[in-house]
PDB file of C-alpha atoms in Angstrom:
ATOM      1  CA  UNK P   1     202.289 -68.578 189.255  1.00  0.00           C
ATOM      2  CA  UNK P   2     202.438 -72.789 188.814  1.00  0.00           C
ATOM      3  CA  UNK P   3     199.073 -74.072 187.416  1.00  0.00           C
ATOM      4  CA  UNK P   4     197.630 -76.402 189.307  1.00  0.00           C
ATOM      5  CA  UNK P   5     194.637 -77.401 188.083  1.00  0.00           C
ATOM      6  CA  UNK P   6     191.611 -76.367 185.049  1.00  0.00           C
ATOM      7  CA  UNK P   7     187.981 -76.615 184.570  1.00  0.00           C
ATOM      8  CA  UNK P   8     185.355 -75.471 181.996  1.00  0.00           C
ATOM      9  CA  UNK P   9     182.600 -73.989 183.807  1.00  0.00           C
ATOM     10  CA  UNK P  10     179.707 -72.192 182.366  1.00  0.00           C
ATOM     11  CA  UNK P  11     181.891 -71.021 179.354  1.00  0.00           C
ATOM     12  CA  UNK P  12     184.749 -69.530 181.538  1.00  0.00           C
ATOM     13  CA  UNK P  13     187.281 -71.458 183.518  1.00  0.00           C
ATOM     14  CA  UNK P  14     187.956 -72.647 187.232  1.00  0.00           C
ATOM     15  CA  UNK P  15     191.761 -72.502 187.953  1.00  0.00           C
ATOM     16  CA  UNK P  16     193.683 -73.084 190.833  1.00  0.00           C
ATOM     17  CA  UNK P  17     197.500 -71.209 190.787  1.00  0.00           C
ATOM     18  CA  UNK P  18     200.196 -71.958 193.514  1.00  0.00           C
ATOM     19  CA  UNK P  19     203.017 -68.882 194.054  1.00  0.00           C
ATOM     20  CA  UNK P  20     206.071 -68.358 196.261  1.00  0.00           C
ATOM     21  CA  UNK P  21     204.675 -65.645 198.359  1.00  0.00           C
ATOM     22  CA  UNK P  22     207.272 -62.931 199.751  1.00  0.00           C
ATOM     23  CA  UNK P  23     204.525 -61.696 201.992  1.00  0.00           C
ATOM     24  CA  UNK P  24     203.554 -64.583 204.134  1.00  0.00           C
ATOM     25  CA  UNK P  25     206.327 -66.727 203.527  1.00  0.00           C
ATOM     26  CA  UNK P  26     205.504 -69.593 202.493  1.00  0.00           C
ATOM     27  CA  UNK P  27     203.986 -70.848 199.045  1.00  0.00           C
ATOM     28  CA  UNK P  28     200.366 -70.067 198.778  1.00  0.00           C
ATOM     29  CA  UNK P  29     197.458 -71.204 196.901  1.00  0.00           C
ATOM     30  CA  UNK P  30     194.681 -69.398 195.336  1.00  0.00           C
ATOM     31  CA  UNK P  31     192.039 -70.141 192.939  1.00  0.00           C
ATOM     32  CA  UNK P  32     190.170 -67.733 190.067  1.00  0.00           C
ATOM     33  CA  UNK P  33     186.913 -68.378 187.643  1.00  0.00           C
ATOM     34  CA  UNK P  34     187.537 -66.225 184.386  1.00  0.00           C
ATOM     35  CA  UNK P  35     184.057 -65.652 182.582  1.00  0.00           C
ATOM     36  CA  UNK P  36     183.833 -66.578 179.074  1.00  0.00           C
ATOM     37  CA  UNK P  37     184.446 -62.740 178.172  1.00  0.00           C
ATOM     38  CA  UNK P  38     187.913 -62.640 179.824  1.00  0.00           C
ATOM     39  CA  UNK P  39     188.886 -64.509 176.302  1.00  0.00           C
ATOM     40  CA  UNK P  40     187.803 -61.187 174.246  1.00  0.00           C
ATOM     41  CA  UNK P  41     188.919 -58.383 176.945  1.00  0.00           C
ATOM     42  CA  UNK P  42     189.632 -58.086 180.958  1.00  0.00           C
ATOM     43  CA  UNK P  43     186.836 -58.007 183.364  1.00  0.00           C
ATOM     44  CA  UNK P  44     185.975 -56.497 186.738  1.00  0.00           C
ATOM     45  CA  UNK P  45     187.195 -58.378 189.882  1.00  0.00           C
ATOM     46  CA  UNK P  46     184.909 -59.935 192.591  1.00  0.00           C
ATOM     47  CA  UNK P  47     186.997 -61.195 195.570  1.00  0.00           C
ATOM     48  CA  UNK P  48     185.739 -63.538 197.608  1.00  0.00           C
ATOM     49  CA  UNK P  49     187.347 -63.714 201.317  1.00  0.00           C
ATOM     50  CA  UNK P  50     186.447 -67.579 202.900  1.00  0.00           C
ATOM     51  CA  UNK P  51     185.635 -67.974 206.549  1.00  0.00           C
ATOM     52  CA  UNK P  52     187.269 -69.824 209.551  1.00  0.00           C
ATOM     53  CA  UNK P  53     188.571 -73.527 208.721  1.00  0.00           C
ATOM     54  CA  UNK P  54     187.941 -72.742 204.911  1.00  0.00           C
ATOM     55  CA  UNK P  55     191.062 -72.720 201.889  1.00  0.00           C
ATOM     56  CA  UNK P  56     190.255 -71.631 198.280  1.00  0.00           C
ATOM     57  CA  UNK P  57     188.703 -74.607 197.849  1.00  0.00           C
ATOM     58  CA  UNK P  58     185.412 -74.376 199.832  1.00  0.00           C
ATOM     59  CA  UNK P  59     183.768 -71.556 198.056  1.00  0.00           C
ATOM     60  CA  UNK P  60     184.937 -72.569 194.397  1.00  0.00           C
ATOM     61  CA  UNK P  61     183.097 -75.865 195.199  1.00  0.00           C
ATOM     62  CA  UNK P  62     180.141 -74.928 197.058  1.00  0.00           C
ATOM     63  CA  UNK P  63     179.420 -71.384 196.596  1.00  0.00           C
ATOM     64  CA  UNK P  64     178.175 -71.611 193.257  1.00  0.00           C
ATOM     65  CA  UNK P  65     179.273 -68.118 192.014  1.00  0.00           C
ATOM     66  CA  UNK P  66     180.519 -69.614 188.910  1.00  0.00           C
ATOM     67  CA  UNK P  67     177.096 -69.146 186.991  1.00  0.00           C
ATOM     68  CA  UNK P  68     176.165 -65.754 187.866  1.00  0.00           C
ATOM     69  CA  UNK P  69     180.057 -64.705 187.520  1.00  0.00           C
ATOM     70  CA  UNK P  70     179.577 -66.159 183.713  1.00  0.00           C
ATOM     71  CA  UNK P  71     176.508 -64.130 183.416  1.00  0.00           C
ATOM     72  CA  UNK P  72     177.713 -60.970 184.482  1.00  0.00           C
ATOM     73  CA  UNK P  73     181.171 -61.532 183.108  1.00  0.00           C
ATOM     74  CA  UNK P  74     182.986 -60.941 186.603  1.00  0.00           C
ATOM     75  CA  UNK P  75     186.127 -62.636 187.381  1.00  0.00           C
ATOM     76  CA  UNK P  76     185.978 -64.185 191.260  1.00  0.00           C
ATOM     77  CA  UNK P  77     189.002 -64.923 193.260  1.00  0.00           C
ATOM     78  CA  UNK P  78     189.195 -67.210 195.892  1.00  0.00           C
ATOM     79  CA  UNK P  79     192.186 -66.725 198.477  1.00  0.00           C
ATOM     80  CA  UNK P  80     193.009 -68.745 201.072  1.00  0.00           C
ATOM     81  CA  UNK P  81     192.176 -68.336 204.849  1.00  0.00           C
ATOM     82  CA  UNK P  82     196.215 -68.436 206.117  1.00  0.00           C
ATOM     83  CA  UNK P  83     199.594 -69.311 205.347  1.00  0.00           C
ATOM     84  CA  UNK P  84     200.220 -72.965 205.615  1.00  0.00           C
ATOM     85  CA  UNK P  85     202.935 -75.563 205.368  1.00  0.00           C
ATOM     86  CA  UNK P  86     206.043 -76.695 207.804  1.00  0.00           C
ATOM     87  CA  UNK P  87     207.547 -73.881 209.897  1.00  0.00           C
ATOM     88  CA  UNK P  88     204.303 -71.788 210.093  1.00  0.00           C
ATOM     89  CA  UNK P  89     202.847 -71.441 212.903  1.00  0.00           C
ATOM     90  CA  UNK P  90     199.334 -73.434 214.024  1.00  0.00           C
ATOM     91  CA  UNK P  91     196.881 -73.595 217.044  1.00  0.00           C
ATOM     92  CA  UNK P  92     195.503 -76.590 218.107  1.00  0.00           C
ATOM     93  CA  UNK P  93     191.865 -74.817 218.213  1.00  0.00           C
ATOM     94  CA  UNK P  94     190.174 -74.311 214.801  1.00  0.00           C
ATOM     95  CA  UNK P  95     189.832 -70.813 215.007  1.00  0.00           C
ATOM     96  CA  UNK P  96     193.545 -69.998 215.489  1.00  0.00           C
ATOM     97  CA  UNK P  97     196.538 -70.414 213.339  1.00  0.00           C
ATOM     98  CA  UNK P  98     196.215 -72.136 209.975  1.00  0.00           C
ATOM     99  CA  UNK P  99     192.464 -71.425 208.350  1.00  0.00           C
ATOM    100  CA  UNK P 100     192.082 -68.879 210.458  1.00  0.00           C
ATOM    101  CA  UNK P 101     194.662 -65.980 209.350  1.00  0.00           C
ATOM    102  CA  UNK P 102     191.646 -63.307 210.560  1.00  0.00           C
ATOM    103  CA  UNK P 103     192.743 -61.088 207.434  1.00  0.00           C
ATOM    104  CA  UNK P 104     195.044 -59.207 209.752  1.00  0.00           C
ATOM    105  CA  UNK P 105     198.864 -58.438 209.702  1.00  0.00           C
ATOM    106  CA  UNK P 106     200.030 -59.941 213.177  1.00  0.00           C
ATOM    107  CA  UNK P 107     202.063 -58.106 214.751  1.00  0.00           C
ATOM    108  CA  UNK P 108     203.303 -60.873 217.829  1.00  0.00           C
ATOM    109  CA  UNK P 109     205.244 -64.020 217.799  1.00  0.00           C
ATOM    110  CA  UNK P 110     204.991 -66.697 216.744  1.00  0.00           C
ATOM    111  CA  UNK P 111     202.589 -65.611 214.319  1.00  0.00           C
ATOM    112  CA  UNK P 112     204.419 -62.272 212.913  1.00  0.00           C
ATOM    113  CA  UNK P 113     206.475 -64.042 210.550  1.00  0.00           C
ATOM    114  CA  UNK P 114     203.803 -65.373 208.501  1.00  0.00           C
ATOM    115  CA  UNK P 115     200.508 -64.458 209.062  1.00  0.00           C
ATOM    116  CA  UNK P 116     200.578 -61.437 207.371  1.00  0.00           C
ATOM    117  CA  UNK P 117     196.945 -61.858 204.914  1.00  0.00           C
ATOM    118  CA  UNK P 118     195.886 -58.105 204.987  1.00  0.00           C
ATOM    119  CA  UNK P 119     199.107 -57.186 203.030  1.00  0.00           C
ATOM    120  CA  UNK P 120     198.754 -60.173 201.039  1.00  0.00           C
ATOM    121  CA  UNK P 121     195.231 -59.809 199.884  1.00  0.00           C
ATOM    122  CA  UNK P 122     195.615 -55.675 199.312  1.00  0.00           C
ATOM    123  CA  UNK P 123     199.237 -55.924 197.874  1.00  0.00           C
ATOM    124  CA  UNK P 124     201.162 -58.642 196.552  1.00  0.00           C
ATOM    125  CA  UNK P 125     198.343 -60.869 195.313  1.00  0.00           C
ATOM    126  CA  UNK P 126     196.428 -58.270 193.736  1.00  0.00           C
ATOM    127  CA  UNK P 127     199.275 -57.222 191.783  1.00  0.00           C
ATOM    128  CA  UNK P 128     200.155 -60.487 190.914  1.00  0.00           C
ATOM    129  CA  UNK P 129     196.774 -61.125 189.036  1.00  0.00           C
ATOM    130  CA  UNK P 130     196.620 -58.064 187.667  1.00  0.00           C
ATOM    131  CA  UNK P 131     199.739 -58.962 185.767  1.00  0.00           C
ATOM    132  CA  UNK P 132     199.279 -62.362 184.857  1.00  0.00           C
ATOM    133  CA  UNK P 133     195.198 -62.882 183.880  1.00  0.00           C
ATOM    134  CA  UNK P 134     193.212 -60.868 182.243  1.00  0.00           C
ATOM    135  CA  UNK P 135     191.308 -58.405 184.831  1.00  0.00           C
ATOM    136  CA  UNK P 136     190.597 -54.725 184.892  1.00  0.00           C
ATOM    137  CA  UNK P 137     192.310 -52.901 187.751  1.00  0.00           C
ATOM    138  CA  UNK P 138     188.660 -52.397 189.098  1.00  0.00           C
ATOM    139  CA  UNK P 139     188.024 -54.431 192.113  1.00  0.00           C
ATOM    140  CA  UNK P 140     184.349 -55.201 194.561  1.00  0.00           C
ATOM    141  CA  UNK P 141     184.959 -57.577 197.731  1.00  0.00           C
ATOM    142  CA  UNK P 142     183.038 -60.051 199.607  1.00  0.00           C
ATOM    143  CA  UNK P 143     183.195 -62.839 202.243  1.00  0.00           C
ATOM    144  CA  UNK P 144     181.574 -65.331 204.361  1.00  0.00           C
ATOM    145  CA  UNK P 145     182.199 -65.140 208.024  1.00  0.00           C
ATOM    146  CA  UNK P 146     185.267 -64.460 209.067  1.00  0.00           C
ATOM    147  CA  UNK P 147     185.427 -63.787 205.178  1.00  0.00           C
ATOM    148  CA  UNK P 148     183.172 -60.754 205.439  1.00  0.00           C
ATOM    149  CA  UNK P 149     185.247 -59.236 208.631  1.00  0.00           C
ATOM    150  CA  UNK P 150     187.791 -59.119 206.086  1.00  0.00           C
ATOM    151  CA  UNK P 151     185.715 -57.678 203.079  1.00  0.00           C
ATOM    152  CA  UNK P 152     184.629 -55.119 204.910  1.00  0.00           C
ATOM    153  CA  UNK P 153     187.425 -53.975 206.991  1.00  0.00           C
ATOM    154  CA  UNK P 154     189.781 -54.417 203.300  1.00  0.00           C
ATOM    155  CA  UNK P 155     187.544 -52.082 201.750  1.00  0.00           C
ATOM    156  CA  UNK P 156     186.386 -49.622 204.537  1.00  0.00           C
ATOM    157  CA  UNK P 157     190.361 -49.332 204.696  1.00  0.00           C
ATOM    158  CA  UNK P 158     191.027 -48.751 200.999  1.00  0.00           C
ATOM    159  CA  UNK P 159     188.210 -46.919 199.596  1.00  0.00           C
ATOM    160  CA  UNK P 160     190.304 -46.089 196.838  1.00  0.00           C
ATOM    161  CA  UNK P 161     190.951 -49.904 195.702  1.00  0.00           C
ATOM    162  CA  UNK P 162     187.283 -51.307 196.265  1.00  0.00           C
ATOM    163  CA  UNK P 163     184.188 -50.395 194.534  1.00  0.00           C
ATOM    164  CA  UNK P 164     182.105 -52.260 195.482  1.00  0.00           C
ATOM    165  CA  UNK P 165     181.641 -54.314 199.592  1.00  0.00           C
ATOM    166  CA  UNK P 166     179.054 -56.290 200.494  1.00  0.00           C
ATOM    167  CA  UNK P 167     179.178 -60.177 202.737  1.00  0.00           C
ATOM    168  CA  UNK P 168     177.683 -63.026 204.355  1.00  0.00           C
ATOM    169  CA  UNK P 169     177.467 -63.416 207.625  1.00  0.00           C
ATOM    170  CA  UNK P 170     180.348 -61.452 208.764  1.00  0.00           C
ATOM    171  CA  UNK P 171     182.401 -61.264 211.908  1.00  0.00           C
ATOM    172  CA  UNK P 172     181.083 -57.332 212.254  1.00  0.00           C
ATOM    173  CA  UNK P 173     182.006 -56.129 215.990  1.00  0.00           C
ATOM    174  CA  UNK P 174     184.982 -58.778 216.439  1.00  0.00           C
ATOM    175  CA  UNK P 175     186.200 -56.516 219.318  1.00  0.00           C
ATOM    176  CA  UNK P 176     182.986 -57.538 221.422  1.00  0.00           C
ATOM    177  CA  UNK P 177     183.199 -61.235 220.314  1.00  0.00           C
ATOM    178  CA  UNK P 178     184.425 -64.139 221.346  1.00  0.00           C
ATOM    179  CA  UNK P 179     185.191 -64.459 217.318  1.00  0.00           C
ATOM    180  CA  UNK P 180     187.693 -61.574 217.361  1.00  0.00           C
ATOM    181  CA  UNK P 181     188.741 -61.044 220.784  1.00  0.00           C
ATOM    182  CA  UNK P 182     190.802 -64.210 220.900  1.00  0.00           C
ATOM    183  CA  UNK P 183     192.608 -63.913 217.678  1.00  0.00           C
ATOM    184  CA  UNK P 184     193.086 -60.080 217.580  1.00  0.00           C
ATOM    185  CA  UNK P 185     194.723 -60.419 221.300  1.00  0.00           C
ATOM    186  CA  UNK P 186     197.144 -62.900 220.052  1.00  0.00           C
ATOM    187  CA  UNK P 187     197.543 -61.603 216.763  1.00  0.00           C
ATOM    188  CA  UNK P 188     198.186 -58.134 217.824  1.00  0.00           C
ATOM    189  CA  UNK P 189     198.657 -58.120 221.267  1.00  0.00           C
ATOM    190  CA  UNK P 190     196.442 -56.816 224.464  1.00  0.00           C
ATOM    191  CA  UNK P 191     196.751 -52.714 223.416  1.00  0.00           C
ATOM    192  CA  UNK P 192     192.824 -53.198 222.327  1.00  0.00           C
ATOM    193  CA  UNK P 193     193.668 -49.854 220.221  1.00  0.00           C
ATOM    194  CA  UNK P 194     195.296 -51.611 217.809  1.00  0.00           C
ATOM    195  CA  UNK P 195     192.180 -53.838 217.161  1.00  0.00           C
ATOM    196  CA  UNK P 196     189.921 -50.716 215.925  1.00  0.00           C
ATOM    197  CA  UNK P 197     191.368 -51.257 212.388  1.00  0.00           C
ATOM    198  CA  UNK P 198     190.084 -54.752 211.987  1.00  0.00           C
ATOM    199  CA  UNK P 199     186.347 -53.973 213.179  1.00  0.00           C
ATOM    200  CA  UNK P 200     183.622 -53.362 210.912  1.00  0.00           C
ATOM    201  CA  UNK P 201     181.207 -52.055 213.179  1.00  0.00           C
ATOM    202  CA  UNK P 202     184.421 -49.260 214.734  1.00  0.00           C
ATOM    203  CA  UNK P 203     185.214 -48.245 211.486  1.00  0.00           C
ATOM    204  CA  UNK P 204     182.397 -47.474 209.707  1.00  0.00           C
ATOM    205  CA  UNK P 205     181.074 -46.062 212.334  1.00  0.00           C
ATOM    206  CA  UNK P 206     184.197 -43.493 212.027  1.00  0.00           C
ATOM    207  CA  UNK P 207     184.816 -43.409 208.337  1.00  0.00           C
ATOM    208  CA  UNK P 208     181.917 -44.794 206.296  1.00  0.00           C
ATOM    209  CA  UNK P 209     181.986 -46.074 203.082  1.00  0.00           C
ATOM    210  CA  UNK P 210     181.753 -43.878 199.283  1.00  0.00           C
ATOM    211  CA  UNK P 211     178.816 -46.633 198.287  1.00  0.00           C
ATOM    212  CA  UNK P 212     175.926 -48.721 199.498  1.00  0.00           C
ATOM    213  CA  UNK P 213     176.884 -51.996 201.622  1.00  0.00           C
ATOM    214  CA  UNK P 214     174.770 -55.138 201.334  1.00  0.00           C
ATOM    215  CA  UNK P 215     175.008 -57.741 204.401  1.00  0.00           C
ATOM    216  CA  UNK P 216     172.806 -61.148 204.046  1.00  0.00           C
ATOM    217  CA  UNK P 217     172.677 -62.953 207.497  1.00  0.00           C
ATOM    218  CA  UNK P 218     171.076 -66.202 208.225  1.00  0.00           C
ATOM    219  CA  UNK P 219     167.935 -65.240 211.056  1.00  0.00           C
ATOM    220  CA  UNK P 220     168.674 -69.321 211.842  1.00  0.00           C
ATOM    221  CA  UNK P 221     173.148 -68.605 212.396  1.00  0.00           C
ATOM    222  CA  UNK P 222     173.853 -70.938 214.786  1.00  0.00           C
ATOM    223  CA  UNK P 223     176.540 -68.529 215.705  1.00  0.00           C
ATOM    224  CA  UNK P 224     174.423 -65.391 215.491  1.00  0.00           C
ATOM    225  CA  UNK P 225     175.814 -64.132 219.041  1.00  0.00           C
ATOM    226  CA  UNK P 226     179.480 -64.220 218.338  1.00  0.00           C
ATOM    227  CA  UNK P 227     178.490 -62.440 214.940  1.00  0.00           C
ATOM    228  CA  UNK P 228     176.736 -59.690 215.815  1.00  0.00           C
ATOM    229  CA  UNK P 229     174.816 -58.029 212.972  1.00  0.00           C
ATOM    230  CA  UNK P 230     172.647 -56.101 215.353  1.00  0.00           C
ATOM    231  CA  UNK P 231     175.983 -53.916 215.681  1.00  0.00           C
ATOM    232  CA  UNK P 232     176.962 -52.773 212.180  1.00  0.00           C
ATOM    233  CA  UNK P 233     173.110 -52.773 211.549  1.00  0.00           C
ATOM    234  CA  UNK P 234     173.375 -50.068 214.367  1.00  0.00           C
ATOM    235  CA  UNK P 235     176.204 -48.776 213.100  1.00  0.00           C
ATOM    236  CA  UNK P 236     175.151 -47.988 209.926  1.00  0.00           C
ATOM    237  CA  UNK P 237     171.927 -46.624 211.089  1.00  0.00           C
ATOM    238  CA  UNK P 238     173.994 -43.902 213.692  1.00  0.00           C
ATOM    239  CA  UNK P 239     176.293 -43.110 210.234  1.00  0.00           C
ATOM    240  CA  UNK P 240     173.025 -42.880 207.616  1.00  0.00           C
ATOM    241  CA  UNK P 241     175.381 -45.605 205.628  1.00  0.00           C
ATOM    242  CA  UNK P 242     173.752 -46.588 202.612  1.00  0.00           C
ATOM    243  CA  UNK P 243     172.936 -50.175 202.321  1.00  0.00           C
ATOM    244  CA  UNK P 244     170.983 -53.048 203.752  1.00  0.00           C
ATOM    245  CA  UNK P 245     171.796 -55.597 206.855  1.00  0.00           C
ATOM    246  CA  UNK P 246     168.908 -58.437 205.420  1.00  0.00           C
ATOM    247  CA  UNK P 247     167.539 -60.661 207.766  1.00  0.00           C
ATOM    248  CA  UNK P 248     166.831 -64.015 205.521  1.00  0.00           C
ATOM    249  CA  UNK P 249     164.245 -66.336 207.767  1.00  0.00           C
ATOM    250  CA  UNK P 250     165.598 -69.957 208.225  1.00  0.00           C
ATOM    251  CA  UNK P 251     169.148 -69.603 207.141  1.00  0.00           C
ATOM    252  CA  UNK P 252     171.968 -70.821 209.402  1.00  0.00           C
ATOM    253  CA  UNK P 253     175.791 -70.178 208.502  1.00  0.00           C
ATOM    254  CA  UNK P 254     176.180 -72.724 206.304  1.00  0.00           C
ATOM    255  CA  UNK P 255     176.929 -72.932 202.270  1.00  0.00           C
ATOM    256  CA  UNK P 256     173.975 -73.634 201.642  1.00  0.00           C
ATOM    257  CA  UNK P 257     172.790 -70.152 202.833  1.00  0.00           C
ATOM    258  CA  UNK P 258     176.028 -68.466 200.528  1.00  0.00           C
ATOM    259  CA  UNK P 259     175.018 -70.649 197.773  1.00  0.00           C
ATOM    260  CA  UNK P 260     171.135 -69.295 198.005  1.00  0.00           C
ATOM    261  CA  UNK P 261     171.853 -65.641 197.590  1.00  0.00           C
ATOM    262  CA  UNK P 262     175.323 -65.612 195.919  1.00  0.00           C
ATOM    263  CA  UNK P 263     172.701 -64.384 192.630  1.00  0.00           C
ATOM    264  CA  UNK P 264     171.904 -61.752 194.623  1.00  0.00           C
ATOM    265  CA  UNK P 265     175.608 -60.458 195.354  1.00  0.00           C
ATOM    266  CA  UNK P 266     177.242 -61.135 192.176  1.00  0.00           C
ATOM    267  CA  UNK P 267     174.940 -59.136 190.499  1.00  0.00           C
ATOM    268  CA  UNK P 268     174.593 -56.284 192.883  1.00  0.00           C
ATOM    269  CA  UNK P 269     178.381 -56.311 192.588  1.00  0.00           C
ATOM    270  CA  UNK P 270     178.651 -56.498 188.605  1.00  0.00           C
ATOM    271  CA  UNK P 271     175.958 -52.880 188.927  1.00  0.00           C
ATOM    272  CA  UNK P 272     178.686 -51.298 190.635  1.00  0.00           C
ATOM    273  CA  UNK P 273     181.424 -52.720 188.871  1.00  0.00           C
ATOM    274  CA  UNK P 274     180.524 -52.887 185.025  1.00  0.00           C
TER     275      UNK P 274
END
């Protein structure tokens, strides 16, 4: 891990850390707030999955999870969407290739090389920060977006390495969307089988989750039809799944609508985790 940048914020730090990454690659960039009490003893893990077009850097800037993270003396770390840099393979269109790595191990050319995020985020970046900062091997997950798709299919896949799921916005029945259907096709090839493991709605629906989920969705998404919260809403009703799917009036998809309740899930996280 190669420093790459520090800041004091609300007692803790902001850091950003490049690594050579076996997994995807390429060299890949991620960035982590410690809480002021990470200086006395480790602290519970929040990750925090970014959406379509987004790096590390998006949520570290605008989320503002920094202050409630202080509070509740929770470590957050910030991925990035993709692997990146010469020889790794883009898309023209913003919602394939680079920034949009769909949290998915692909399984086609010329994207199998690289793009390989689900074994990156569950594996070899959670080991590495386990052994290099100060964090308790006890883990909750969230995301924005295409973000939450991958917070919620991470954890409803490995139950035993999550406490804690909840998201913003997500991707939740990418099989049925125009967000998912695209990517997972050339990602993983036509066999729509193989897509089942990378859809919220499908697999809670079969396994469920040990906890309570909490979803926040903008009633004003601009992209509300390729999201589909009316589907893992359902879904969770069929299952008698714990949790809530909130409808917040006036909200689009923006930051500004992560920013407003980010309170709400760092703390609902930090009950579950502390």
């Amino acid at each position: 891990m190669e420093l790459v940048s520090e800041n004091r914020s609300f007692g803790g730090r902001q850091a950003v850390y490049t690594h050579p990454s076996n997994t995807c690659g390429c060299e890949m960039t991620f960035a982590v707030y410690l809480p002021p009490q990470a200086e006395e003893r480790k602290v519970p893990v929040l990750w925090y999955l970014s959406g379509l077009t987004c790096t590390h850097e998006n949520a570290m800037t605008k989320g503002g999870f920094q202050e409630h993270a202080s509070r509740e003396g929770l470590a957050v770390i910030y991925p990035d969407t993709s692997p990146r840099g010469e020889g790794v393979a883009d898309d023209e269109a913003y919602d394939l290739g680079q920034g949009a790595g769909f949290y998915v191990n692909a399984t086609r050319d010329p994207w199998k090389p690289h793009y390989r995020m689900y074994d990156y985020i569950t594996s070899e970046l959670r080991s590495l920060v386990l052994d290099h900062l100060p964090l308790e091997d006890c883990h909750g997950i969230t995301g924005h977006s295409m973000g939450g798709h991958g917070a919620i299919t991470i954890a409803l896949r490995n139950a035993e390495m999550f406490e804690s799921v909840s998201a913003f916005a997500p991707i939740a029945h990418p099989t049925n969307s125009d967000w998912g259907r695209k990517q997972l096709s050339a990602y993983l090839g036509d066999d729509e089988t193989a897509w089942s493991n990378h859809d919220s709605t499908l697999l809670l629906e079969e396994h469920g989750w040990k906890g309570d989920i909490l979803v926040d969705q903008g009633a004003s998404d601009q992209f509300l039809e390729l999201l589909k919260p009316e589907s893992l809403a359902a879904a969770m009703a069929r299952r008698r799944q714990p949790g809530q799917v909130r409808m917040q009036k006036g909200y689009d998809h923006s930051y500004y609508f992560v920013n407003t309740f980010a309170s709400d899930h760092v703390v609902w996280h930090a009950d579950r985790l502390n």
